[in-house]
CSV table of C-alpha atoms and ligand atoms in Angstrom, one decimal:
chain,number,residue,atom,x,y,z
B,2,MET,CA,0.1,-0.2,-0.2
B,3,LYS,CA,1.5,3.4,-0.9
B,4,ARG,CA,0.8,6.8,1.5
B,5,ILE,CA,1.0,9.3,-0.7
B,6,PRO,CA,0.5,13.1,1.3
B,7,SER,CA,1.0,15.0,-2.3
B,8,ILE,CA,-1.7,16.3,-4.8
B,9,ALA,CA,1.1,15.7,-7.7
B,10,GLU,CA,2.2,12.4,-6.8
B,11,MET,CA,-1.3,11.5,-6.1
B,12,LYS,CA,-2.2,12.2,-9.2
B,13,ALA,CA,0.1,10.6,-11.4
B,14,ALA,CA,-0.4,7.2,-9.5
B,15,CYS,CA,-4.3,7.4,-10.0
B,16,ARG,CA,-3.7,8.5,-13.5
B,17,GLN,CA,-1.1,5.6,-14.1
B,18,ILE,CA,-4.0,3.1,-12.9
B,19,THR,CA,-6.3,4.2,-15.4
B,20,ARG,CA,-4.4,4.8,-18.3
B,21,SER,CA,-3.0,1.3,-17.7
B,22,GLY,CA,-7.3,0.1,-18.4
B,23,LYS,CA,-7.7,-0.7,-14.8
B,24,THR,CA,-11.2,0.9,-13.0
B,25,LEU,CA,-10.2,3.0,-9.9
B,26,GLY,CA,-12.5,3.0,-7.2
B,27,PHE,CA,-12.2,5.6,-4.8
B,28,VAL,CA,-13.3,6.3,-0.6
B,29,PRO,CA,-13.3,10.0,1.2
B,30,THR,CA,-12.5,9.6,4.6
B,31,MET,CA,-11.9,12.0,7.7
B,32,GLY,CA,-10.1,8.8,9.2
B,33,ALA,CA,-10.8,7.4,12.6
B,34,LEU,CA,-11.7,4.3,10.8
B,35,HIS,CA,-14.6,2.2,11.5
B,36,GLU,CA,-16.3,-1.1,10.1
B,37,GLY,CA,-18.6,1.9,8.5
B,38,HIS,CA,-15.7,3.1,6.6
B,39,LEU,CA,-14.3,-0.4,5.9
B,40,SER,CA,-17.5,-1.4,4.2
B,41,LEU,CA,-17.2,1.1,1.8
B,42,VAL,CA,-13.6,-0.3,1.4
B,43,ARG,CA,-14.9,-3.6,0.9
B,44,ALA,CA,-17.5,-2.3,-1.5
B,45,ALA,CA,-15.1,-0.3,-3.7
B,46,LYS,CA,-12.6,-3.3,-3.6
B,47,ALA,CA,-15.2,-5.9,-5.0
B,48,ARG,CA,-16.3,-3.5,-7.9
B,49,CYS,CA,-13.1,-1.9,-9.4
B,50,ASP,CA,-9.6,-3.2,-10.0
B,51,VAL,CA,-8.0,-0.7,-7.6
B,52,THR,CA,-8.8,1.3,-4.7
B,53,ALA,CA,-7.8,4.4,-3.4
B,54,VAL,CA,-8.6,5.6,0.5
B,55,SER,CA,-8.5,9.4,1.4
B,56,ILE,CA,-8.0,10.4,5.0
B,57,PHE,CA,-8.3,14.0,5.3
B,58,VAL,CA,-9.6,16.1,8.0
B,59,ASN,CA,-11.6,19.1,5.9
B,60,PRO,CA,-11.7,22.2,8.0
B,61,LEU,CA,-13.4,23.5,5.3
B,62,GLN,CA,-16.9,21.3,6.4
B,63,PHE,CA,-16.6,22.8,10.2
B,64,GLY,CA,-18.0,25.8,12.2
B,65,PRO,CA,-16.5,28.1,14.1
B,66,THR,CA,-17.8,26.2,17.5
B,67,GLU,CA,-17.8,22.3,16.1
B,68,ASP,CA,-15.1,19.6,17.0
B,69,LEU,CA,-12.6,20.4,13.9
B,70,ALA,CA,-9.2,20.5,17.2
B,71,LYS,CA,-10.7,17.2,19.0
B,72,TYR,CA,-11.9,15.2,15.9
B,73,PRO,CA,-10.4,11.9,16.5
B,74,ARG,CA,-6.8,11.4,14.5
B,75,THR,CA,-5.4,7.8,14.3
B,76,LEU,CA,-3.5,7.5,11.4
B,77,GLU,CA,-1.3,5.3,12.0
B,78,ARG,CA,-4.1,2.5,13.2
B,79,ASP,CA,-6.0,4.0,10.2
B,80,CYS,CA,-3.3,3.1,7.7
B,81,ALA,CA,-2.9,0.0,9.4
B,82,LEU,CA,-6.4,-1.4,9.0
B,83,LEU,CA,-6.3,-0.3,4.8
B,84,GLU,CA,-3.5,-1.9,4.1
B,85,GLU,CA,-4.7,-4.9,5.8
B,86,LEU,CA,-8.3,-5.1,3.6
B,87,GLY,CA,-5.8,-4.7,0.3
B,88,VAL,CA,-6.0,-0.9,-0.4
B,89,ASP,CA,-3.8,-0.1,-2.7
B,90,LEU,CA,-3.2,4.2,-2.6
B,91,VAL,CA,-4.2,6.6,0.7
B,92,PHE,CA,-4.1,10.0,0.2
B,93,VAL,CA,-3.0,11.9,3.0
B,94,PRO,CA,-3.0,15.8,2.2
B,95,THR,CA,-2.1,18.7,4.7
B,96,VAL,CA,-4.4,21.2,4.7
B,97,ARG,CA,-1.5,23.8,3.1
B,98,GLY,CA,-1.7,21.1,0.2
B,99,MET,CA,-5.4,21.0,-0.4
B,100,TYR,CA,-6.5,24.8,0.6
B,101,GLY,CA,-2.6,26.9,0.2
B,102,THR,CA,-3.0,28.0,3.7
B,103,THR,CA,-3.9,26.7,7.0
B,104,GLN,CA,-6.5,29.9,7.4
B,105,VAL,CA,-9.8,28.1,6.0
B,106,SER,CA,-12.4,30.1,6.2
B,107,VAL,CA,-16.1,28.7,7.4
B,108,GLN,CA,-18.5,31.2,5.6
B,109,THR,CA,-22.1,31.4,5.7
B,110,LYS,CA,-24.5,33.0,3.2
B,111,ASP,CA,-24.3,36.1,5.4
B,112,ALA,CA,-20.8,37.1,5.1
B,113,LYS,CA,-21.1,38.6,8.4
B,114,LEU,CA,-21.0,35.3,10.0
B,115,GLY,CA,-17.9,34.5,8.4
B,116,HIS,CA,-15.4,33.0,10.5
B,117,THR,CA,-11.5,32.0,10.1
B,118,HIS,CA,-10.2,28.8,11.2
B,119,THR,CA,-6.7,27.9,11.7
B,120,GLY,CA,-5.2,24.8,10.6
B,121,PRO,CA,-4.8,22.7,14.0
B,122,THR,CA,-1.8,20.7,13.5
B,123,LEU,CA,0.1,21.8,10.5
B,124,SER,CA,4.4,22.4,10.5
B,125,THR,CA,6.4,23.2,7.5
B,126,THR,CA,7.6,20.1,7.6
B,127,GLU,CA,4.3,18.8,6.7
B,128,VAL,CA,3.9,21.2,3.3
B,129,ASP,CA,3.3,18.9,0.1
B,130,LYS,CA,6.8,18.5,-1.7
B,131,GLY,CA,5.1,17.5,-5.5
B,132,GLY,CA,3.8,20.4,-5.9
B,133,ALA,CA,2.7,24.0,-5.4
B,134,PRO,CA,-0.2,24.6,-3.0
B,135,ALA,CA,-3.6,25.8,-4.2
B,136,ALA,CA,-3.0,29.2,-5.1
B,137,GLU,CA,-4.3,32.1,-2.5
B,138,ARG,CA,-4.7,35.6,-2.4
B,139,LYS,CA,-5.0,37.7,0.6
B,140,THR,CA,-7.8,40.1,0.6
B,141,GLN,CA,-8.8,42.9,3.5
B,142,ASP,CA,-11.6,40.6,4.5
B,143,GLY,CA,-9.3,37.1,4.4
B,144,ILE,CA,-8.3,34.8,1.3
B,145,GLU,CA,-10.2,34.5,-1.6
B,146,LYS,CA,-10.6,30.9,-2.9
B,147,THR,CA,-13.1,28.8,-5.4
B,148,TYR,CA,-15.9,27.2,-3.4
B,149,VAL,CA,-18.5,24.3,-4.9
B,150,LEU,CA,-21.8,25.6,-3.9
B,151,VAL,CA,-24.6,23.2,-4.4
B,152,GLU,CA,-27.8,25.8,-3.6
B,153,GLY,CA,-30.7,24.8,-2.1
B,154,LEU,CA,-29.7,21.6,-0.8
B,155,SER,CA,-27.2,23.1,0.8
B,156,ASP,CA,-29.2,24.8,3.1
B,157,ARG,CA,-31.3,21.7,4.4
B,158,LEU,CA,-31.2,19.1,7.4
B,159,ASP,CA,-27.7,19.7,8.2
B,160,GLY,CA,-27.0,22.0,5.9
B,161,ALA,CA,-29.7,24.1,7.8
B,162,SER,CA,-27.8,23.3,11.5
B,163,ARG,CA,-24.3,23.8,10.2
B,164,PRO,CA,-24.4,27.1,7.5
B,165,GLY,CA,-21.4,26.3,5.4
B,166,HIS,CA,-20.9,22.6,6.2
B,167,PHE,CA,-22.1,21.5,2.7
B,168,ARG,CA,-20.4,23.4,0.6
B,169,GLY,CA,-16.7,22.7,2.6
B,170,VAL,CA,-18.1,19.3,1.5
B,171,ALA,CA,-18.9,20.0,-1.8
B,172,THR,CA,-15.6,21.8,-2.5
B,173,VAL,CA,-13.0,19.2,-0.6
B,174,VAL,CA,-14.7,16.2,-2.7
B,175,ALA,CA,-14.8,18.0,-6.1
B,176,LYS,CA,-11.1,18.6,-5.2
B,177,LEU,CA,-10.6,14.9,-4.4
B,178,PHE,CA,-12.9,14.0,-7.2
B,179,GLU,CA,-10.2,15.8,-9.8
B,180,ILE,CA,-7.4,14.7,-8.3
B,181,VAL,CA,-8.4,10.8,-7.9
B,182,ARG,CA,-10.4,11.1,-11.1
B,183,ALA,CA,-11.9,7.5,-9.9
B,184,ASP,CA,-14.1,5.7,-12.1
B,185,CYS,CA,-16.3,4.9,-8.7
B,186,ALA,CA,-16.8,6.7,-5.6
B,187,PHE,CA,-18.1,5.1,-2.7
B,188,PHE,CA,-20.0,7.1,0.4
B,189,GLY,CA,-22.4,5.9,3.2
B,190,GLN,CA,-25.9,6.3,3.7
B,191,LYS,CA,-25.3,7.2,7.2
B,192,ASP,CA,-24.5,11.3,5.7
B,193,ALA,CA,-27.9,10.8,3.8
B,194,ALA,CA,-28.1,14.4,2.8
B,195,GLN,CA,-24.3,14.6,2.1
B,196,VAL,CA,-25.1,11.9,-0.7
B,197,ALA,CA,-28.2,14.8,-2.2
B,198,VAL,CA,-26.1,17.2,-2.1
B,199,LEU,CA,-22.7,15.1,-3.8
B,200,ARG,CA,-25.4,13.5,-6.5
B,201,LYS,CA,-26.5,16.8,-7.4
B,202,MET,CA,-22.8,17.9,-8.0
B,203,VAL,CA,-21.7,15.1,-10.2
B,204,ARG,CA,-25.0,15.5,-12.1
B,205,ASP,CA,-24.7,19.3,-12.3
B,206,LEU,CA,-20.9,19.5,-12.9
B,207,ASP,CA,-20.8,16.7,-15.4
B,208,MET,CA,-18.4,14.8,-13.6
B,209,ASP,CA,-17.4,11.4,-14.6
B,210,VAL,CA,-17.6,9.4,-11.5
B,211,GLU,CA,-20.3,7.2,-10.5
B,212,ILE,CA,-21.3,7.6,-6.9
B,213,VAL,CA,-21.8,4.2,-5.2
B,214,VAL,CA,-23.8,4.4,-1.8
B,215,CYS,CA,-23.2,2.0,0.8
B,216,PRO,CA,-25.5,1.0,3.8
B,217,ILE,CA,-25.3,2.3,7.4
B,218,VAL,CA,-23.1,0.1,9.8
B,219,ARG,CA,-24.4,-0.2,12.9
B,220,GLU,CA,-23.1,-1.6,16.5
B,221,LYS,CA,-25.1,-5.1,17.6
B,222,ASP,CA,-27.4,-2.4,19.5
B,223,GLY,CA,-28.6,-0.6,16.4
B,224,LEU,CA,-26.4,3.0,16.8
B,225,ALA,CA,-24.8,3.9,13.8
B,226,MET,CA,-21.5,3.7,13.5
B,227,SER,CA,-19.7,6.9,13.7
B,228,SER,CA,-15.8,8.3,14.4
B,229,ARG,CA,-17.8,11.0,16.6
B,230,ASN,CA,-19.4,8.0,19.4
B,231,VAL,CA,-16.1,8.0,21.2
B,232,TYR,CA,-16.7,11.2,22.3
B,233,LEU,CA,-20.1,9.6,24.3
B,234,SER,CA,-19.9,9.0,28.1
B,235,PRO,CA,-21.1,5.3,28.8
B,236,GLU,CA,-24.5,7.0,29.5
B,237,GLN,CA,-24.5,9.0,26.3
B,238,ARG,CA,-23.7,6.2,24.4
B,239,GLN,CA,-27.0,4.2,25.9
B,240,GLN,CA,-29.0,7.5,25.7
B,241,ALA,CA,-28.0,7.7,21.8
B,242,LEU,CA,-29.7,4.5,21.5
B,243,VAL,CA,-32.9,6.3,21.0
B,244,LEU,CA,-32.1,7.6,17.5
B,245,HIS,CA,-32.5,4.1,16.1
B,246,ARG,CA,-35.7,3.6,18.4
B,247,ALA,CA,-37.0,6.6,17.2
B,248,LEU,CA,-36.4,5.8,13.7
B,249,MET,CA,-37.4,1.8,14.2
B,250,ARG,CA,-41.2,3.4,15.6
B,251,VAL,CA,-41.4,5.4,12.4
B,252,GLN,CA,-40.8,2.0,10.1
B,253,MET,CA,-43.0,0.1,12.4
B,254,MET,CA,-46.3,2.9,12.0
B,255,ALA,CA,-45.3,3.0,8.4
B,256,ASP,CA,-45.5,-0.3,7.8
B,257,GLN,CA,-48.7,-0.3,9.8
B,258,GLY,CA,-49.7,1.6,6.8
B,259,GLU,CA,-49.6,5.2,8.2
B,260,ARG,CA,-49.1,7.3,5.7
B,261,ASP,CA,-49.4,10.8,7.0
B,262,VAL,CA,-45.9,12.6,7.4
B,263,ALA,CA,-46.8,15.0,10.4
B,264,LYS,CA,-47.9,12.2,12.4
B,265,LEU,CA,-45.0,9.9,11.6
B,266,ALA,CA,-42.5,12.6,12.7
B,267,GLU,CA,-44.6,13.6,15.5
B,268,ILE,CA,-44.0,10.0,16.6
B,269,GLY,CA,-40.3,10.0,15.9
B,270,LYS,CA,-39.9,13.3,17.7
B,271,GLN,CA,-42.4,11.9,20.8
B,272,VAL,CA,-39.6,9.1,21.0
B,273,ILE,CA,-36.9,11.5,21.4
B,274,ALA,CA,-38.7,13.3,23.4
B,275,GLU,CA,-38.7,10.7,26.1
B,276,GLU,CA,-35.2,10.4,26.3
B,277,PRO,CA,-33.9,13.7,28.9
B,278,GLY,CA,-30.1,13.0,27.5
B,279,ALA,CA,-31.0,13.8,24.1
B,280,ARG,CA,-31.7,17.7,22.1
B,281,LEU,CA,-33.5,17.3,19.2
B,282,ASP,CA,-31.8,18.9,16.3
B,283,TYR,CA,-34.0,17.8,13.4
B,284,PHE,CA,-36.6,15.0,12.7
B,285,ALA,CA,-37.4,15.5,9.3
B,286,ILE,CA,-39.3,13.1,6.6
B,287,VAL,CA,-38.3,14.3,3.2
B,288,ASP,CA,-37.4,13.2,-0.3
B,289,ALA,CA,-34.2,11.6,-0.3
B,290,ASP,CA,-33.1,13.4,-3.8
B,291,THR,CA,-34.4,16.2,-2.9
B,292,LEU,CA,-34.4,16.8,0.3
B,293,ASP,CA,-37.4,18.6,0.1
B,294,PRO,CA,-40.8,18.1,2.3
B,295,ILE,CA,-43.3,15.5,1.2
B,296,ALA,CA,-46.8,15.2,2.7
B,297,ASP,CA,-47.3,11.7,2.4
B,298,VAL,CA,-44.7,8.3,2.3
B,299,ARG,CA,-46.5,7.1,-0.3
B,300,ARG,CA,-43.8,7.1,-3.1
B,301,GLY,CA,-40.8,6.5,-0.4
B,302,ALA,CA,-39.2,9.0,2.1
B,303,LEU,CA,-36.1,9.7,4.0
B,304,VAL,CA,-36.1,9.6,7.6
B,305,ALA,CA,-33.4,11.8,9.1
B,306,VAL,CA,-32.9,12.5,12.6
B,307,ALA,CA,-29.6,14.5,14.5
B,308,ALA,CA,-29.4,15.6,18.1
B,309,TYR,CA,-26.9,16.1,20.7
B,310,PHE,CA,-25.9,14.0,23.4
B,311,GLY,CA,-24.2,16.3,25.8
B,312,THR,CA,-22.0,18.2,23.0
B,313,THR,CA,-21.7,15.5,20.1
B,314,ARG,CA,-23.8,15.5,17.5
B,315,LEU,CA,-25.1,12.6,16.1
B,316,ILE,CA,-27.0,11.9,13.0
B,317,ASP,CA,-29.1,8.9,11.5
B,318,ASN,CA,-31.3,7.9,9.1
B,319,ILE,CA,-33.7,5.1,7.5
B,320,LEU,CA,-35.5,5.0,4.0
B,321,LEU,CA,-38.8,4.5,3.9
B,322,THR,CA,-39.4,1.9,0.6
V,424,LIG,P1,-16.4,10.6,6.9
V,424,LIG,O1,-14.7,10.2,8.0
V,424,LIG,O2,-17.1,10.5,8.6
V,424,LIG,O3,-16.4,12.0,6.8
V,424,LIG,O4,-16.8,9.4,6.6
V,424,LIG,C1,-16.1,8.9,5.2
V,424,LIG,C2,-17.6,8.1,5.0
V,424,LIG,O5,-18.2,6.7,5.2
V,424,LIG,C3,-18.8,8.7,4.7
V,424,LIG,O6,-19.6,8.3,3.1
V,424,LIG,C4,-19.6,8.6,5.4
V,424,LIG,O7,-20.9,8.2,5.1
V,424,LIG,C5,-19.1,6.8,5.5
V,424,LIG,N1,-20.0,6.5,6.9
V,424,LIG,C6,-19.7,6.9,8.0
V,424,LIG,N2,-20.5,6.3,9.1
V,424,LIG,C7,-21.1,4.9,8.5
V,424,LIG,C8,-21.3,4.0,8.7
V,424,LIG,N3,-21.7,4.1,9.9
V,424,LIG,N4,-22.1,3.1,7.8
V,424,LIG,C9,-21.8,3.2,6.4
V,424,LIG,N5,-21.0,4.3,6.1
V,424,LIG,C10,-20.8,5.5,6.8
């Protein structure tokens, strides 16, 4: 397995693979790998000749009060897991390599809410060897950059609670797609809104990559696996089971013939309210592609929930068919 920090080297390695006629599968991650990530890697390996994984904690998708600095970073362990699975390339870029600076701005539509992050762990020795970092131009207000914004979708669900989040996601994924130019890219259904945003980005920008979505991997008791689960105290870990419980209750009511979205959402919210340790962010039943509200679930729906347990924000969802 080759570990590559430089954009130029990663491009060269990926082009060599695709030019040789082999198919390339790509799994973007932020590291702190768990079985959910590994399921994407297995899917990529089953589908493509060569597999590339990226590990990059993307500051551009974290809000000013979010957990960028404390996000778990377990690079050596992650690489050992990927090597064991037979991954061919691991791309581990630096913040400076990706953005030309460690001052990455998370801005909302209202520029006044803009905020500047300082990259957490960058030292000069981390700067890419194989290629110049992305160009930066200093302005009075900060640094001018190029962003990818999927309008509309980016303001729904997690995008409503985390302004600027999906602009950060779309921008980094567009960059990674251009660097890797994979045939297929693998994402988890766990981040359902992210899937909707990225599918639209690929459609709207005519990107030549197939998005493959893999099912949510859960712990035995139903909790969706997440790198953020390590933040939970044992008590919060128990409380967090309410997310899956609420989704299962809605699934059951829908299976029994309840079609009305307002009633189903009310049931889900009630289940969450019964857990005093949970602070609901949203409970939404929407169209899975457009994330638009729907009136009934006759033609399928995404049931999505986000809630805080202490300061840890967790998400989960199910698809009603
Ligand atoms: P992250 O490292 O959190 O950015 O996640 C990288 C990829 O892994 C994303 O496509 C996620 O949707 C996916 N993922 C995270 N958790 C799970 C899970 N429990 N089951 C399936 N995929 C997951």
